[in-house]
mmCIF file with all atom_site columns, C-alpha atoms in Angstrom:
data_model
loop_
_atom_site.group_PDB
_atom_site.id
_atom_site.type_symbol
_atom_site.label_atom_id
_atom_site.label_alt_id
_atom_site.label_comp_id
_atom_site.label_asym_id
_atom_site.label_entity_id
_atom_site.label_seq_id
_atom_site.pdbx_PDB_ins_code
_atom_site.Cartn_x
_atom_site.Cartn_y
_atom_site.Cartn_z
_atom_site.occupancy
_atom_site.B_iso_or_equiv
_atom_site.pdbx_formal_charge
_atom_site.auth_seq_id
_atom_site.auth_comp_id
_atom_site.auth_asym_id
_atom_site.auth_atom_id
_atom_site.pdbx_PDB_model_num
ATOM 1   C CA . MET A 1 1   ? 72.048 148.810 92.863  1.00 0.00 ? 23  MET A CA 1
ATOM 2   C CA . ASN A 1 2   ? 71.320 149.748 89.294  1.00 0.00 ? 24  ASN A CA 1
ATOM 3   C CA . CYS A 1 3   ? 70.070 146.612 87.574  1.00 0.00 ? 25  CYS A CA 1
ATOM 4   C CA . GLY A 1 4   ? 69.249 148.154 84.195  1.00 0.00 ? 26  GLY A CA 1
ATOM 5   C CA . GLY A 1 5   ? 72.720 148.530 82.721  1.00 0.00 ? 27  GLY A CA 1
ATOM 6   C CA . PRO A 1 6   ? 74.580 146.183 80.381  1.00 0.00 ? 28  PRO A CA 1
ATOM 7   C CA . ILE A 1 7   ? 75.205 142.668 81.720  1.00 0.00 ? 29  ILE A CA 1
ATOM 8   C CA . THR A 1 8   ? 78.751 141.285 81.732  1.00 0.00 ? 30  THR A CA 1
ATOM 9   C CA . VAL A 1 9   ? 79.513 137.655 82.549  1.00 0.00 ? 31  VAL A CA 1
ATOM 10  C CA . VAL A 1 10  ? 82.875 136.394 83.733  1.00 0.00 ? 32  VAL A CA 1
ATOM 11  C CA . ILE A 1 11  ? 83.765 132.715 84.160  1.00 0.00 ? 33  ILE A CA 1
ATOM 12  C CA . GLY A 1 12  ? 86.269 131.124 86.510  1.00 0.00 ? 34  GLY A CA 1
ATOM 13  C CA . GLY A 1 13  ? 86.783 128.729 89.341  1.00 0.00 ? 35  GLY A CA 1
ATOM 14  C CA . THR A 1 14  ? 87.747 129.046 92.998  1.00 0.00 ? 36  THR A CA 1
ATOM 15  C CA . GLU A 1 15  ? 88.853 132.652 92.493  1.00 0.00 ? 37  GLU A CA 1
ATOM 16  C CA . LEU A 1 16  ? 85.241 133.649 91.760  1.00 0.00 ? 38  LEU A CA 1
ATOM 17  C CA . MET A 1 17  ? 83.523 131.486 94.363  1.00 0.00 ? 39  MET A CA 1
ATOM 18  C CA . SER A 1 18  ? 84.037 134.011 97.177  1.00 0.00 ? 40  SER A CA 1
ATOM 19  C CA . HIS A 1 19  ? 82.073 136.539 95.092  1.00 0.00 ? 41  HIS A CA 1
ATOM 20  C CA . ALA A 1 20  ? 79.311 134.069 94.291  1.00 0.00 ? 42  ALA A CA 1
ATOM 21  C CA . GLU A 1 21  ? 78.941 132.792 97.876  1.00 0.00 ? 43  GLU A CA 1
ATOM 22  C CA . PRO A 1 22  ? 76.930 135.706 99.308  1.00 0.00 ? 44  PRO A CA 1
ATOM 23  C CA . ILE A 1 23  ? 74.289 135.484 96.565  1.00 0.00 ? 45  ILE A CA 1
ATOM 24  C CA . LEU A 1 24  ? 74.046 131.671 96.766  1.00 0.00 ? 46  LEU A CA 1
ATOM 25  C CA . ARG A 1 25  ? 73.948 131.696 100.547 1.00 0.00 ? 47  ARG A CA 1
ATOM 26  C CA . GLU A 1 26  ? 71.169 134.301 100.606 1.00 0.00 ? 48  GLU A CA 1
ATOM 27  C CA . PHE A 1 27  ? 68.990 132.215 98.287  1.00 0.00 ? 49  PHE A CA 1
ATOM 28  C CA . PHE A 1 28  ? 69.902 128.645 99.293  1.00 0.00 ? 50  PHE A CA 1
ATOM 29  C CA . GLY A 1 29  ? 71.030 128.961 102.904 1.00 0.00 ? 51  GLY A CA 1
ATOM 30  C CA . SER A 1 30  ? 73.506 126.380 104.128 1.00 0.00 ? 52  SER A CA 1
ATOM 31  C CA . ALA A 1 31  ? 72.924 124.311 100.936 1.00 0.00 ? 53  ALA A CA 1
ATOM 32  C CA . TYR A 1 32  ? 75.259 126.714 99.129  1.00 0.00 ? 54  TYR A CA 1
ATOM 33  C CA . ARG A 1 33  ? 78.019 124.516 100.551 1.00 0.00 ? 55  ARG A CA 1
ATOM 34  C CA . TYR A 1 34  ? 77.240 121.909 97.923  1.00 0.00 ? 56  TYR A CA 1
ATOM 35  C CA . ALA A 1 35  ? 78.062 124.457 95.208  1.00 0.00 ? 57  ALA A CA 1
ATOM 36  C CA . LYS A 1 36  ? 81.270 125.401 96.982  1.00 0.00 ? 58  LYS A CA 1
ATOM 37  C CA . ALA A 1 37  ? 82.223 121.724 97.267  1.00 0.00 ? 59  ALA A CA 1
ATOM 38  C CA . VAL A 1 38  ? 82.120 121.054 93.521  1.00 0.00 ? 60  VAL A CA 1
ATOM 39  C CA . VAL A 1 39  ? 84.241 124.128 92.865  1.00 0.00 ? 61  VAL A CA 1
ATOM 40  C CA . ASP A 1 40  ? 86.721 123.176 95.578  1.00 0.00 ? 62  ASP A CA 1
ATOM 41  C CA . TYR A 1 41  ? 86.798 119.636 94.230  1.00 0.00 ? 63  TYR A CA 1
ATOM 42  C CA . GLY A 1 42  ? 87.948 121.045 90.880  1.00 0.00 ? 64  GLY A CA 1
ATOM 43  C CA . VAL A 1 43  ? 85.058 119.972 88.736  1.00 0.00 ? 65  VAL A CA 1
ATOM 44  C CA . GLY A 1 44  ? 82.783 123.006 89.140  1.00 0.00 ? 66  GLY A CA 1
ATOM 45  C CA . SER A 1 45  ? 83.023 126.421 87.482  1.00 0.00 ? 67  SER A CA 1
ATOM 46  C CA . VAL A 1 46  ? 81.484 129.760 88.391  1.00 0.00 ? 68  VAL A CA 1
ATOM 47  C CA . ALA A 1 47  ? 79.806 132.319 86.109  1.00 0.00 ? 69  ALA A CA 1
ATOM 48  C CA . LEU A 1 48  ? 79.216 135.786 87.620  1.00 0.00 ? 70  LEU A CA 1
ATOM 49  C CA . ALA A 1 49  ? 76.886 138.372 86.074  1.00 0.00 ? 71  ALA A CA 1
ATOM 50  C CA . THR A 1 50  ? 77.783 141.965 86.821  1.00 0.00 ? 72  THR A CA 1
ATOM 51  C CA . VAL A 1 51  ? 75.866 145.149 86.061  1.00 0.00 ? 73  VAL A CA 1
ATOM 52  C CA . ASP A 1 52  ? 77.778 148.429 86.304  1.00 0.00 ? 74  ASP A CA 1
ATOM 53  C CA . GLY A 1 53  ? 80.507 146.634 88.272  1.00 0.00 ? 75  GLY A CA 1
ATOM 54  C CA . SER A 1 54  ? 78.156 145.124 90.888  1.00 0.00 ? 76  SER A CA 1
ATOM 55  C CA . ILE A 1 55  ? 77.516 141.393 91.082  1.00 0.00 ? 77  ILE A CA 1
ATOM 56  C CA . ALA A 1 56  ? 73.922 140.695 90.101  1.00 0.00 ? 78  ALA A CA 1
ATOM 57  C CA . GLY A 1 57  ? 73.847 136.920 89.734  1.00 0.00 ? 79  GLY A CA 1
ATOM 58  C CA . ALA A 1 58  ? 75.857 133.727 89.891  1.00 0.00 ? 80  ALA A CA 1
ATOM 59  C CA . VAL A 1 59  ? 75.713 130.167 88.631  1.00 0.00 ? 81  VAL A CA 1
ATOM 60  C CA . VAL A 1 60  ? 77.809 127.128 89.524  1.00 0.00 ? 82  VAL A CA 1
ATOM 61  C CA . TYR A 1 61  ? 77.952 124.410 86.902  1.00 0.00 ? 83  TYR A CA 1
ATOM 62  C CA . TYR A 1 62  ? 80.030 121.446 85.860  1.00 0.00 ? 84  TYR A CA 1
ATOM 63  C CA . GLY A 1 63  ? 80.443 118.890 83.131  1.00 0.00 ? 85  GLY A CA 1
ATOM 64  C CA . VAL A 1 64  ? 80.565 115.203 84.012  1.00 0.00 ? 86  VAL A CA 1
ATOM 65  C CA . ASN A 1 65  ? 80.632 111.989 82.002  1.00 0.00 ? 87  ASN A CA 1
ATOM 66  C CA . VAL A 1 66  ? 77.902 109.569 83.087  1.00 0.00 ? 88  VAL A CA 1
ATOM 67  C CA . GLY A 1 67  ? 77.832 106.285 81.277  1.00 0.00 ? 89  GLY A CA 1
ATOM 68  C CA . SER A 1 68  ? 78.387 107.096 77.614  1.00 0.00 ? 90  SER A CA 1
ATOM 69  C CA . ILE A 1 69  ? 77.036 110.631 77.712  1.00 0.00 ? 91  ILE A CA 1
ATOM 70  C CA . LYS A 1 70  ? 78.251 113.952 79.008  1.00 0.00 ? 92  LYS A CA 1
ATOM 71  C CA . LEU A 1 71  ? 75.997 116.028 81.233  1.00 0.00 ? 93  LEU A CA 1
ATOM 72  C CA . CYS A 1 72  ? 76.290 119.716 81.832  1.00 0.00 ? 94  CYS A CA 1
ATOM 73  C CA . VAL A 1 73  ? 74.868 120.196 85.310  1.00 0.00 ? 95  VAL A CA 1
ATOM 74  C CA . ILE A 1 74  ? 73.551 123.678 86.029  1.00 0.00 ? 96  ILE A CA 1
ATOM 75  C CA . TYR A 1 75  ? 73.948 123.199 89.749  1.00 0.00 ? 97  TYR A CA 1
ATOM 76  C CA . TYR A 1 76  ? 73.062 126.390 91.576  1.00 0.00 ? 98  TYR A CA 1
ATOM 77  C CA . ILE A 1 77  ? 71.851 129.667 90.073  1.00 0.00 ? 99  ILE A CA 1
ATOM 78  C CA . ALA A 1 78  ? 70.654 132.822 91.808  1.00 0.00 ? 100 ALA A CA 1
ATOM 79  C CA . VAL A 1 79  ? 70.072 136.474 90.987  1.00 0.00 ? 101 VAL A CA 1
ATOM 80  C CA . VAL A 1 80  ? 70.023 139.222 93.619  1.00 0.00 ? 102 VAL A CA 1
ATOM 81  C CA . GLU A 1 81  ? 66.468 140.041 94.608  1.00 0.00 ? 103 GLU A CA 1
ATOM 82  C CA . GLU A 1 82  ? 66.315 143.589 93.238  1.00 0.00 ? 104 GLU A CA 1
ATOM 83  C CA . CYS A 1 83  ? 67.549 142.448 89.827  1.00 0.00 ? 105 CYS A CA 1
ATOM 84  C CA . ARG A 1 84  ? 65.220 139.504 89.218  1.00 0.00 ? 106 ARG A CA 1
ATOM 85  C CA . GLY A 1 85  ? 62.950 139.511 86.196  1.00 0.00 ? 107 GLY A CA 1
ATOM 86  C CA . LEU A 1 86  ? 65.368 141.501 84.076  1.00 0.00 ? 108 LEU A CA 1
ATOM 87  C CA . GLY A 1 87  ? 66.894 138.676 82.014  1.00 0.00 ? 109 GLY A CA 1
ATOM 88  C CA . ILE A 1 88  ? 70.043 138.188 84.069  1.00 0.00 ? 110 ILE A CA 1
ATOM 89  C CA . GLY A 1 89  ? 69.218 134.525 84.714  1.00 0.00 ? 111 GLY A CA 1
ATOM 90  C CA . LYS A 1 90  ? 68.731 133.952 80.984  1.00 0.00 ? 112 LYS A CA 1
ATOM 91  C CA . VAL A 1 91  ? 72.100 135.573 80.205  1.00 0.00 ? 113 VAL A CA 1
ATOM 92  C CA . LEU A 1 92  ? 73.798 133.342 82.765  1.00 0.00 ? 114 LEU A CA 1
ATOM 93  C CA . MET A 1 93  ? 72.087 130.211 81.464  1.00 0.00 ? 115 MET A CA 1
ATOM 94  C CA . SER A 1 94  ? 72.885 131.048 77.859  1.00 0.00 ? 116 SER A CA 1
ATOM 95  C CA . THR A 1 95  ? 76.530 131.574 78.786  1.00 0.00 ? 117 THR A CA 1
ATOM 96  C CA . VAL A 1 96  ? 76.728 128.217 80.536  1.00 0.00 ? 118 VAL A CA 1
ATOM 97  C CA . GLU A 1 97  ? 75.027 126.498 77.585  1.00 0.00 ? 119 GLU A CA 1
ATOM 98  C CA . GLU A 1 98  ? 77.557 128.005 75.231  1.00 0.00 ? 120 GLU A CA 1
ATOM 99  C CA . VAL A 1 99  ? 80.477 126.904 77.397  1.00 0.00 ? 121 VAL A CA 1
ATOM 100 C CA . CYS A 1 100 ? 78.988 123.407 77.707  1.00 0.00 ? 122 CYS A CA 1
ATOM 101 C CA . ALA A 1 101 ? 78.071 123.061 74.042  1.00 0.00 ? 123 ALA A CA 1
ATOM 102 C CA . ASP A 1 102 ? 80.161 119.844 73.784  1.00 0.00 ? 124 ASP A CA 1
ATOM 103 C CA . SER A 1 103 ? 77.821 118.113 76.252  1.00 0.00 ? 125 SER A CA 1
ATOM 104 C CA . ASP A 1 104 ? 74.918 115.827 75.308  1.00 0.00 ? 126 ASP A CA 1
ATOM 105 C CA . VAL A 1 105 ? 72.328 117.079 77.786  1.00 0.00 ? 127 VAL A CA 1
ATOM 106 C CA . TYR A 1 106 ? 71.910 120.141 80.049  1.00 0.00 ? 128 TYR A CA 1
ATOM 107 C CA . VAL A 1 107 ? 70.302 119.241 83.361  1.00 0.00 ? 129 VAL A CA 1
ATOM 108 C CA . ALA A 1 108 ? 69.180 121.266 86.384  1.00 0.00 ? 130 ALA A CA 1
ATOM 109 C CA . THR A 1 109 ? 67.207 120.184 89.442  1.00 0.00 ? 131 THR A CA 1
ATOM 110 C CA . THR A 1 110 ? 65.006 122.084 91.841  1.00 0.00 ? 132 THR A CA 1
ATOM 111 C CA . TRP A 1 111 ? 62.097 121.734 94.233  1.00 0.00 ? 133 TRP A CA 1
ATOM 112 C CA . PHE A 1 112 ? 58.356 121.997 93.736  1.00 0.00 ? 134 PHE A CA 1
ATOM 113 C CA . GLY A 1 113 ? 57.225 125.616 94.080  1.00 0.00 ? 135 GLY A CA 1
ATOM 114 C CA . ASN A 1 114 ? 60.435 127.232 92.828  1.00 0.00 ? 136 ASN A CA 1
ATOM 115 C CA . GLU A 1 115 ? 58.505 129.258 90.274  1.00 0.00 ? 137 GLU A CA 1
ATOM 116 C CA . PRO A 1 116 ? 61.306 131.592 89.154  1.00 0.00 ? 138 PRO A CA 1
ATOM 117 C CA . ALA A 1 117 ? 63.458 128.553 88.237  1.00 0.00 ? 139 ALA A CA 1
ATOM 118 C CA . ASP A 1 118 ? 60.526 126.834 86.542  1.00 0.00 ? 140 ASP A CA 1
ATOM 119 C CA . ARG A 1 119 ? 59.806 129.896 84.397  1.00 0.00 ? 141 ARG A CA 1
ATOM 120 C CA . LEU A 1 120 ? 63.489 130.343 83.567  1.00 0.00 ? 142 LEU A CA 1
ATOM 121 C CA . TYR A 1 121 ? 64.130 126.753 82.517  1.00 0.00 ? 143 TYR A CA 1
ATOM 122 C CA . ARG A 1 122 ? 60.912 126.362 80.557  1.00 0.00 ? 144 ARG A CA 1
ATOM 123 C CA . SER A 1 123 ? 61.496 129.688 78.713  1.00 0.00 ? 145 SER A CA 1
ATOM 124 C CA . LEU A 1 124 ? 64.817 128.230 77.494  1.00 0.00 ? 146 LEU A CA 1
ATOM 125 C CA . GLY A 1 125 ? 63.320 124.994 76.199  1.00 0.00 ? 147 GLY A CA 1
ATOM 126 C CA . TYR A 1 126 ? 63.931 122.701 79.159  1.00 0.00 ? 148 TYR A CA 1
ATOM 127 C CA . VAL A 1 127 ? 61.367 120.020 80.001  1.00 0.00 ? 149 VAL A CA 1
ATOM 128 C CA . GLY A 1 128 ? 60.706 119.194 83.638  1.00 0.00 ? 150 GLY A CA 1
ATOM 129 C CA . TYR A 1 129 ? 60.234 115.669 84.928  1.00 0.00 ? 151 TYR A CA 1
ATOM 130 C CA . THR A 1 130 ? 59.728 114.440 88.472  1.00 0.00 ? 152 THR A CA 1
ATOM 131 C CA . TRP A 1 131 ? 62.159 111.757 89.542  1.00 0.00 ? 153 TRP A CA 1
ATOM 132 C CA . ASP A 1 132 ? 59.254 109.271 89.617  1.00 0.00 ? 154 ASP A CA 1
ATOM 133 C CA . GLU A 1 133 ? 58.325 110.163 86.042  1.00 0.00 ? 155 GLU A CA 1
ATOM 134 C CA . LEU A 1 134 ? 61.905 109.645 84.958  1.00 0.00 ? 156 LEU A CA 1
ATOM 135 C CA . ARG A 1 135 ? 62.034 106.254 86.688  1.00 0.00 ? 157 ARG A CA 1
ATOM 136 C CA . ARG A 1 136 ? 59.069 105.149 84.568  1.00 0.00 ? 158 ARG A CA 1
ATOM 137 C CA . LEU A 1 137 ? 60.523 106.654 81.363  1.00 0.00 ? 159 LEU A CA 1
ATOM 138 C CA . ILE A 1 138 ? 64.242 105.774 81.539  1.00 0.00 ? 160 ILE A CA 1
ATOM 139 C CA . GLY A 1 139 ? 64.494 103.241 84.369  1.00 0.00 ? 161 GLY A CA 1
ATOM 140 C CA . ARG A 1 140 ? 65.452 103.219 88.024  1.00 0.00 ? 162 ARG A CA 1
ATOM 141 C CA . ARG A 1 141 ? 69.139 102.536 87.410  1.00 0.00 ? 163 ARG A CA 1
ATOM 142 C CA . ALA A 1 142 ? 69.451 105.528 85.092  1.00 0.00 ? 164 ALA A CA 1
ATOM 143 C CA . VAL A 1 143 ? 67.749 107.802 87.626  1.00 0.00 ? 165 VAL A CA 1
ATOM 144 C CA . ASP A 1 144 ? 70.067 106.529 90.369  1.00 0.00 ? 166 ASP A CA 1
ATOM 145 C CA . ARG A 1 145 ? 73.019 107.617 88.230  1.00 0.00 ? 167 ARG A CA 1
ATOM 146 C CA . LEU A 1 146 ? 71.439 111.012 87.562  1.00 0.00 ? 168 LEU A CA 1
ATOM 147 C CA . LEU A 1 147 ? 70.753 111.571 91.232  1.00 0.00 ? 169 LEU A CA 1
ATOM 148 C CA . LYS A 1 148 ? 74.393 110.906 92.028  1.00 0.00 ? 170 LYS A CA 1
ATOM 149 C CA . ALA A 1 149 ? 75.633 113.062 89.157  1.00 0.00 ? 171 ALA A CA 1
ATOM 150 C CA . THR A 1 150 ? 73.427 116.027 90.187  1.00 0.00 ? 172 THR A CA 1
ATOM 151 C CA . CYS A 1 151 ? 73.187 115.497 93.936  1.00 0.00 ? 173 CYS A CA 1
ATOM 152 C CA . GLY A 1 152 ? 69.498 116.094 93.343  1.00 0.00 ? 174 GLY A CA 1
ATOM 153 C CA . TYR A 1 153 ? 68.186 114.086 96.316  1.00 0.00 ? 175 TYR A CA 1
ATOM 154 C CA . ASP A 1 154 ? 66.524 117.047 98.013  1.00 0.00 ? 176 ASP A CA 1
ATOM 155 C CA . ASP A 1 155 ? 64.918 118.213 94.776  1.00 0.00 ? 177 ASP A CA 1
ATOM 156 C CA . ASP A 1 156 ? 61.707 117.081 93.141  1.00 0.00 ? 178 ASP A CA 1
ATOM 157 C CA . ILE A 1 157 ? 62.151 117.930 89.473  1.00 0.00 ? 179 ILE A CA 1
ATOM 158 C CA . ALA A 1 158 ? 64.876 117.528 86.875  1.00 0.00 ? 180 ALA A CA 1
ATOM 159 C CA . TYR A 1 159 ? 64.816 119.963 83.968  1.00 0.00 ? 181 TYR A CA 1
ATOM 160 C CA . VAL A 1 160 ? 66.549 118.523 80.906  1.00 0.00 ? 182 VAL A CA 1
ATOM 161 C CA . LYS A 1 161 ? 67.416 119.837 77.459  1.00 0.00 ? 183 LYS A CA 1
ATOM 162 C CA . PRO A 1 162 ? 69.461 118.134 74.729  1.00 0.00 ? 184 PRO A CA 1
ATOM 163 C CA . THR A 1 163 ? 72.227 120.080 73.019  1.00 0.00 ? 185 THR A CA 1
ATOM 164 C CA . THR A 1 164 ? 70.983 118.692 69.678  1.00 0.00 ? 186 THR A CA 1
ATOM 165 C CA . ASN A 1 165 ? 67.548 117.896 68.327  1.00 0.00 ? 187 ASN A CA 1
ATOM 166 C CA . ASP A 1 166 ? 67.761 114.277 69.533  1.00 0.00 ? 188 ASP A CA 1
ATOM 167 C CA . ASP A 1 167 ? 65.267 112.757 71.931  1.00 0.00 ? 189 ASP A CA 1
ATOM 168 C CA . VAL A 1 168 ? 66.514 113.732 75.403  1.00 0.00 ? 190 VAL A CA 1
ATOM 169 C CA . LEU A 1 169 ? 64.993 110.665 77.091  1.00 0.00 ? 191 LEU A CA 1
ATOM 170 C CA . ALA A 1 170 ? 66.682 108.353 74.588  1.00 0.00 ? 192 ALA A CA 1
ATOM 171 C CA . ILE A 1 171 ? 69.981 110.056 75.358  1.00 0.00 ? 193 ILE A CA 1
ATOM 172 C CA . LEU A 1 172 ? 69.517 109.815 79.119  1.00 0.00 ? 194 LEU A CA 1
ATOM 173 C CA . ARG A 1 173 ? 69.016 106.038 78.917  1.00 0.00 ? 195 ARG A CA 1
ATOM 174 C CA . HIS A 1 174 ? 72.714 105.792 78.048  1.00 0.00 ? 196 HIS A CA 1
ATOM 175 C CA . VAL A 1 175 ? 73.824 106.975 81.514  1.00 0.00 ? 197 VAL A CA 1
ATOM 176 C CA . VAL A 1 176 ? 73.788 103.318 82.638  1.00 0.00 ? 198 VAL A CA 1
ATOM 177 C CA . GLU A 1 177 ? 76.473 102.288 80.153  1.00 0.00 ? 199 GLU A CA 1
ATOM 178 C CA . GLY A 1 178 ? 79.984 101.814 81.507  1.00 0.00 ? 200 GLY A CA 1
ATOM 179 C CA . GLY A 1 179 ? 81.370 102.066 85.039  1.00 0.00 ? 201 GLY A CA 1
ATOM 180 C CA . GLY A 1 180 ? 80.352 104.591 87.631  1.00 0.00 ? 202 GLY A CA 1
ATOM 181 C CA . ASP A 1 181 ? 83.599 105.139 89.563  1.00 0.00 ? 203 ASP A CA 1
ATOM 182 C CA . ASP A 1 182 ? 83.906 108.816 88.637  1.00 0.00 ? 204 ASP A CA 1
ATOM 183 C CA . ILE A 1 183 ? 80.303 109.479 89.583  1.00 0.00 ? 205 ILE A CA 1
ATOM 184 C CA . ASN A 1 184 ? 80.680 107.606 92.857  1.00 0.00 ? 206 ASN A CA 1
ATOM 185 C CA . ARG A 1 185 ? 83.748 109.667 93.764  1.00 0.00 ? 207 ARG A CA 1
ATOM 186 C CA . LEU A 1 186 ? 82.042 112.906 92.850  1.00 0.00 ? 208 LEU A CA 1
ATOM 187 C CA . TRP A 1 187 ? 78.995 111.931 94.890  1.00 0.00 ? 209 TRP A CA 1
ATOM 188 C CA . ARG A 1 188 ? 81.009 110.979 97.948  1.00 0.00 ? 210 ARG A CA 1
ATOM 189 C CA . GLU A 1 189 ? 83.198 114.090 97.916  1.00 0.00 ? 211 GLU A CA 1
ATOM 190 C CA . THR A 1 190 ? 80.705 116.801 96.935  1.00 0.00 ? 212 THR A CA 1
ATOM 191 C CA . CYS A 1 191 ? 77.327 115.422 97.937  1.00 0.00 ? 213 CYS A CA 1
ATOM 192 C CA . LEU A 1 192 ? 77.356 112.786 100.661 1.00 0.00 ? 214 LEU A CA 1
ATOM 193 C CA . GLY A 1 193 ? 80.297 114.335 102.509 1.00 0.00 ? 215 GLY A CA 1
ATOM 194 C CA . VAL A 1 194 ? 78.702 117.809 102.517 1.00 0.00 ? 216 VAL A CA 1
ATOM 195 C CA . TRP A 1 195 ? 75.360 116.370 103.650 1.00 0.00 ? 217 TRP A CA 1
ATOM 196 C CA . LEU A 1 196 ? 77.027 114.610 106.587 1.00 0.00 ? 218 LEU A CA 1
ATOM 197 C CA . ARG A 1 197 ? 78.857 117.797 107.615 1.00 0.00 ? 219 ARG A CA 1
ATOM 198 C CA . ILE A 1 198 ? 75.682 119.888 107.427 1.00 0.00 ? 220 ILE A CA 1
ATOM 199 C CA . LYS A 1 199 ? 73.780 117.226 109.395 1.00 0.00 ? 221 LYS A CA 1
ATOM 200 C CA . SER A 1 200 ? 76.421 117.078 112.131 1.00 0.00 ? 222 SER A CA 1
ATOM 201 C CA . SER A 1 201 ? 76.497 120.877 112.443 1.00 0.00 ? 223 SER A CA 1
ATOM 202 C CA . LEU A 1 202 ? 72.742 120.899 113.130 1.00 0.00 ? 224 LEU A CA 1
ATOM 203 C CA . ARG A 1 203 ? 72.979 118.544 116.115 1.00 0.00 ? 225 ARG A CA 1
#
């Protein structure tokens, strides 16, 4: 495909997930089902990047209240192999950030060695912390809430960025305030349930 044309981004929900699935499945394998689950659950949204009418990238994201703050979780993002390195990921991220501008913190998680994601997030001002680092900096209970909110159990690093100039770690400490019923429901429906289904299919 021609990856050098103008980039157009469209945003939607379940109606776009079928177009995003092939890209997410190619990059993440069976784990793409987590992305599908948050969209099917009604909390997740999809942003598709197209170039000359062909889909070049996709991101699944959602906003969620955790304690007294609102997170914008950039959940899964992928760009087709032949179009990587051309700024499509940045356009997708910038679009999501604009849509989620009413949030307190943007957060994305990934694994050690995912260099394209590391370069992308750091180029946009995100700071990466391992979960162990965050436990020392904001407390175990706060990290437990973040893990549930992001379903980041299989990942090693959380990339965070505040929507204002405030101290992101000070903001994240507030995730422990208030009840966690919404987070627990989200976790059960879109994280634990998917994990159990994937695990059973591998037997």
